[in-house]
Short mmCIF file of C-alpha atoms in Angstrom, two decimals:
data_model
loop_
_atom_site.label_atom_id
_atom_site.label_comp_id
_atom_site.label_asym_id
_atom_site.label_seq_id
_atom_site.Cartn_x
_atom_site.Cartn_y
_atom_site.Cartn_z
CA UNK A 1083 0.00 0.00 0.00
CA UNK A 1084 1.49 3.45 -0.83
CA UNK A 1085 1.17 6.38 0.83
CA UNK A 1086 -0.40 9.29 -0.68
CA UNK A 1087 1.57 12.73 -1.24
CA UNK A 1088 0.76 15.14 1.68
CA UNK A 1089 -1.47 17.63 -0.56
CA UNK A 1090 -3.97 14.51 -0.89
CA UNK A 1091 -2.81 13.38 3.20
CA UNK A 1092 -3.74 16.51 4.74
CA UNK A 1093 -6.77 17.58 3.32
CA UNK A 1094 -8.28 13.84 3.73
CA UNK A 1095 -7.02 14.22 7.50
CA UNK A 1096 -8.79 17.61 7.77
CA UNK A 1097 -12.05 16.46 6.74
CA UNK A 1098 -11.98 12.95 8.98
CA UNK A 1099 -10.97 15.53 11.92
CA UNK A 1100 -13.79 18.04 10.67
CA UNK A 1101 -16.25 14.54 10.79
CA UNK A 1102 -15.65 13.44 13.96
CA UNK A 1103 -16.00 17.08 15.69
CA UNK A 1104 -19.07 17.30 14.34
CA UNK A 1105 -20.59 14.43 16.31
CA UNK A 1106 -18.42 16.23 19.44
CA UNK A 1107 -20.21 19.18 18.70
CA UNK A 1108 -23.46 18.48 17.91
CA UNK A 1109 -23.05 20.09 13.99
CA UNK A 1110 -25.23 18.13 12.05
CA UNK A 1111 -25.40 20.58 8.86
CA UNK A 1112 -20.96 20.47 8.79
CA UNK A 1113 -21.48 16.99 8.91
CA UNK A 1114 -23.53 16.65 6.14
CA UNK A 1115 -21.05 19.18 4.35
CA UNK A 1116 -18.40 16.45 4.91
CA UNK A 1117 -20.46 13.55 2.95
CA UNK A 1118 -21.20 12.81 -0.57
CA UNK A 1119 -24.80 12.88 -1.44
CA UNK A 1120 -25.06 9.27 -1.37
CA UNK A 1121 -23.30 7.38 1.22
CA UNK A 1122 -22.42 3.70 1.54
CA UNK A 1123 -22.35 2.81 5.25
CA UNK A 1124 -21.47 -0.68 7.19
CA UNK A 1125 -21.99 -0.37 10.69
CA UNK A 1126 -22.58 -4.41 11.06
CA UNK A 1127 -19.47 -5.60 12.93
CA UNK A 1128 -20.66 -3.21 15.64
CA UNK A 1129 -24.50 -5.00 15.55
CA UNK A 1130 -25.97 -2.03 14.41
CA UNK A 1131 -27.54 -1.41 10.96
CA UNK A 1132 -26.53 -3.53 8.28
CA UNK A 1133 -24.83 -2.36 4.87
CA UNK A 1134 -26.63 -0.16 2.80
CA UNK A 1135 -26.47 3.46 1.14
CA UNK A 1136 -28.37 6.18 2.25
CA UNK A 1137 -28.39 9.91 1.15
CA UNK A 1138 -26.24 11.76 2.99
CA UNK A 1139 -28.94 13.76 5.18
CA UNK A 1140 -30.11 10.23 6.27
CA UNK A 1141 -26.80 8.76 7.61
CA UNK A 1142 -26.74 12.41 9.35
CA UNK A 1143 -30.57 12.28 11.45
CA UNK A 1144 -29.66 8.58 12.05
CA UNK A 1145 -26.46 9.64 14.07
CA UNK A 1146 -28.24 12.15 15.48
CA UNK A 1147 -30.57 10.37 16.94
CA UNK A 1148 -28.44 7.37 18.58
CA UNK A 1149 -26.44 9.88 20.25
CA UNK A 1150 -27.51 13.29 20.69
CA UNK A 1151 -27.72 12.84 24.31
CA UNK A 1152 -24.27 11.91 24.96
CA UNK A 1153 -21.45 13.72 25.79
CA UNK A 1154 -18.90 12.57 23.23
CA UNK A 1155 -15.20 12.77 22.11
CA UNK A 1156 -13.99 11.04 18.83
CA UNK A 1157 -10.24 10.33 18.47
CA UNK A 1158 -8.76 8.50 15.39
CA UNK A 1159 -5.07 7.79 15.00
CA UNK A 1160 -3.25 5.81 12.41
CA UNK A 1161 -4.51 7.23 9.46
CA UNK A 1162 -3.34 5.65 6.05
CA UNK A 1163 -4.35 7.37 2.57
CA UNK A 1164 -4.45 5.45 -0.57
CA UNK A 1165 -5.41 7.02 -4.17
CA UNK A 1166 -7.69 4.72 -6.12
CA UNK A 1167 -8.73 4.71 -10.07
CA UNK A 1168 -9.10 7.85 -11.56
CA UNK A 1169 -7.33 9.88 -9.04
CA UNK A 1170 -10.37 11.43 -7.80
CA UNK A 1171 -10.78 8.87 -5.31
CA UNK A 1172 -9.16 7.37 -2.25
CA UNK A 1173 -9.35 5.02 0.46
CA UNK A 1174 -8.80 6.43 3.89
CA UNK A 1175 -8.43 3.77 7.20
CA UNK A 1176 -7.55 4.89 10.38
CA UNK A 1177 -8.19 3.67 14.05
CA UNK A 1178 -10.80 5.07 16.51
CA UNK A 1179 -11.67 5.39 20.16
CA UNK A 1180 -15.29 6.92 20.74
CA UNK A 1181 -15.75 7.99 24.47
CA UNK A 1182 -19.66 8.83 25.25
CA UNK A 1183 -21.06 10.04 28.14
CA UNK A 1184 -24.49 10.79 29.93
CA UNK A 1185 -24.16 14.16 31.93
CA UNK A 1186 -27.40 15.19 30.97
CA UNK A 1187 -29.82 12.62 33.54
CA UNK A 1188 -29.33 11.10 36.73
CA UNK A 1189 -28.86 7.03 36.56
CA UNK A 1190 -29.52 4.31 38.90
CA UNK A 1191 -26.34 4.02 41.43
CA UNK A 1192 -25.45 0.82 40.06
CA UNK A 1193 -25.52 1.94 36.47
CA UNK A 1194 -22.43 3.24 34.55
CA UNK A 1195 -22.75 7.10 33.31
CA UNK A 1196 -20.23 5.98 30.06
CA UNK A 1197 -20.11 3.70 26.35
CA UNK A 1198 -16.75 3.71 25.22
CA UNK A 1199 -15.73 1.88 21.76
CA UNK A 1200 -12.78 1.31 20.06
CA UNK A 1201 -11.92 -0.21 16.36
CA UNK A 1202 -11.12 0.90 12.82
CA UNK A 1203 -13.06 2.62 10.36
CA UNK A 1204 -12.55 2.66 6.44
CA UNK A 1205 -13.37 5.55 4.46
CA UNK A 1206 -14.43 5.87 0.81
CA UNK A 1207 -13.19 9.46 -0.62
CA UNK A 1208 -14.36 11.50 -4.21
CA UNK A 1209 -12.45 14.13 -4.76
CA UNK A 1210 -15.34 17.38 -6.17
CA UNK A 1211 -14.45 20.30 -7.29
CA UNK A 1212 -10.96 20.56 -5.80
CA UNK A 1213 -12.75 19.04 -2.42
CA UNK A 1214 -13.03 15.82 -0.69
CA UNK A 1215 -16.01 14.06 0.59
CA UNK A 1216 -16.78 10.94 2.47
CA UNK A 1217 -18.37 8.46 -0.08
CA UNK A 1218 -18.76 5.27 1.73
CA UNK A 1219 -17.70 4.31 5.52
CA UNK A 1220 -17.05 0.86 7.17
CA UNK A 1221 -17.22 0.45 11.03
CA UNK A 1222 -14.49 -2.28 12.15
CA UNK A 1223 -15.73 -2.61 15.87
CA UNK A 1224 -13.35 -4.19 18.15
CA UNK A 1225 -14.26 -3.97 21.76
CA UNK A 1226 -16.73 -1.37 23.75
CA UNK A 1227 -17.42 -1.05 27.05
CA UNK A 1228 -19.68 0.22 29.56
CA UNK A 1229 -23.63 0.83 29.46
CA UNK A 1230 -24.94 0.21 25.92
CA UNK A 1231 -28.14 0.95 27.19
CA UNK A 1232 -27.17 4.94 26.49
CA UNK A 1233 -26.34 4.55 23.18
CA UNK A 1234 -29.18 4.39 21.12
CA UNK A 1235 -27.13 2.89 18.13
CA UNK A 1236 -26.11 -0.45 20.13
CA UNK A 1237 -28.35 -3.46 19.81
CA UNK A 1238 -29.25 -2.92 23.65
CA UNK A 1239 -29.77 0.81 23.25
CA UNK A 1240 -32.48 0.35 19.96
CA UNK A 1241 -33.94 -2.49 22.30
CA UNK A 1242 -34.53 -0.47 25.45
CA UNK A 1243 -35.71 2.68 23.59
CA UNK A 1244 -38.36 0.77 21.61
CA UNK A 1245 -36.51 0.56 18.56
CA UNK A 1246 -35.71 -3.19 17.88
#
């Protein structure tokens, strides 16, 4: 796999970084700046949806509404950039931790105020008018932690919010 030169690097790292704030901050509409109008998304190894594509504004409400309640900080490290085809597109895969947190309710003493995850994700890229967007993106989960119950995108979160 080869490396990309750093005026493909850095503006592909810029818009991953740009991504994941938005979830931090709650910026639905920069999200949806960062995506393609379609997306292809594969959230399955994490139990959640399965593989399908969406327009972009879709993928956006959906994340929106597992996790608008939860404090959250995305960090992704690792990040490898490959050009693919007609040099207008790319592959992207880096590594993630997701911390969440609920600092919004009271819980139960015995129940756990966090849902932490951690794992890989792989990134589709077009290059559009000088600009990249996020095309397609694959959710590698490896281990999370804490109580699912707050996330509303976890199997146990959709079932004890009705939406199983």
């Amino acid at each position: 796999m080869n490396t990309v030169e750093p005026d493909v690097f850095v503006p592909v790292n810029d818009l991953l970084c740009r991504f994941f704030h938005c979830f931090d901050r709650r910026d639905w509409p920069a999200m949806t700046e960062c995506l393609m109008p379609e997306v292809t998304v594969d959230y399955a190894s994490s139990g959640r949806e399965p593989p399908s594509t969406m327009p972009g504004e879709a993928f956006v409400r959906r994340r929106r509404e597992a996790v608008d309640t939860l404090s959250k900080q995305h960090s992704f490290s690792n990040l490898r950039v490959t050009r693919e085809g007609d040099g207008h597109a790319a592959m992207a895969s880096c590594h993630y931790l997701i911390l969440r947190f609920e600092l919004s309710r009271e819980l139960a003493t015995d129940e756990e105020n966090f849902f932490h995850s951690c794992g890989s994700y792989e990134f589709q890229l077009r290059q559009v008018r000088g600009e990249w967007k996020i095309a397609g993106i694959k959710q590698l989960a490896l281990q999370s932690w804490g109580n699912s119950s707050l996330h509303a995108g976890s199997a146990r979160g959709q079932k004890s919010q009705g939406k199983e």
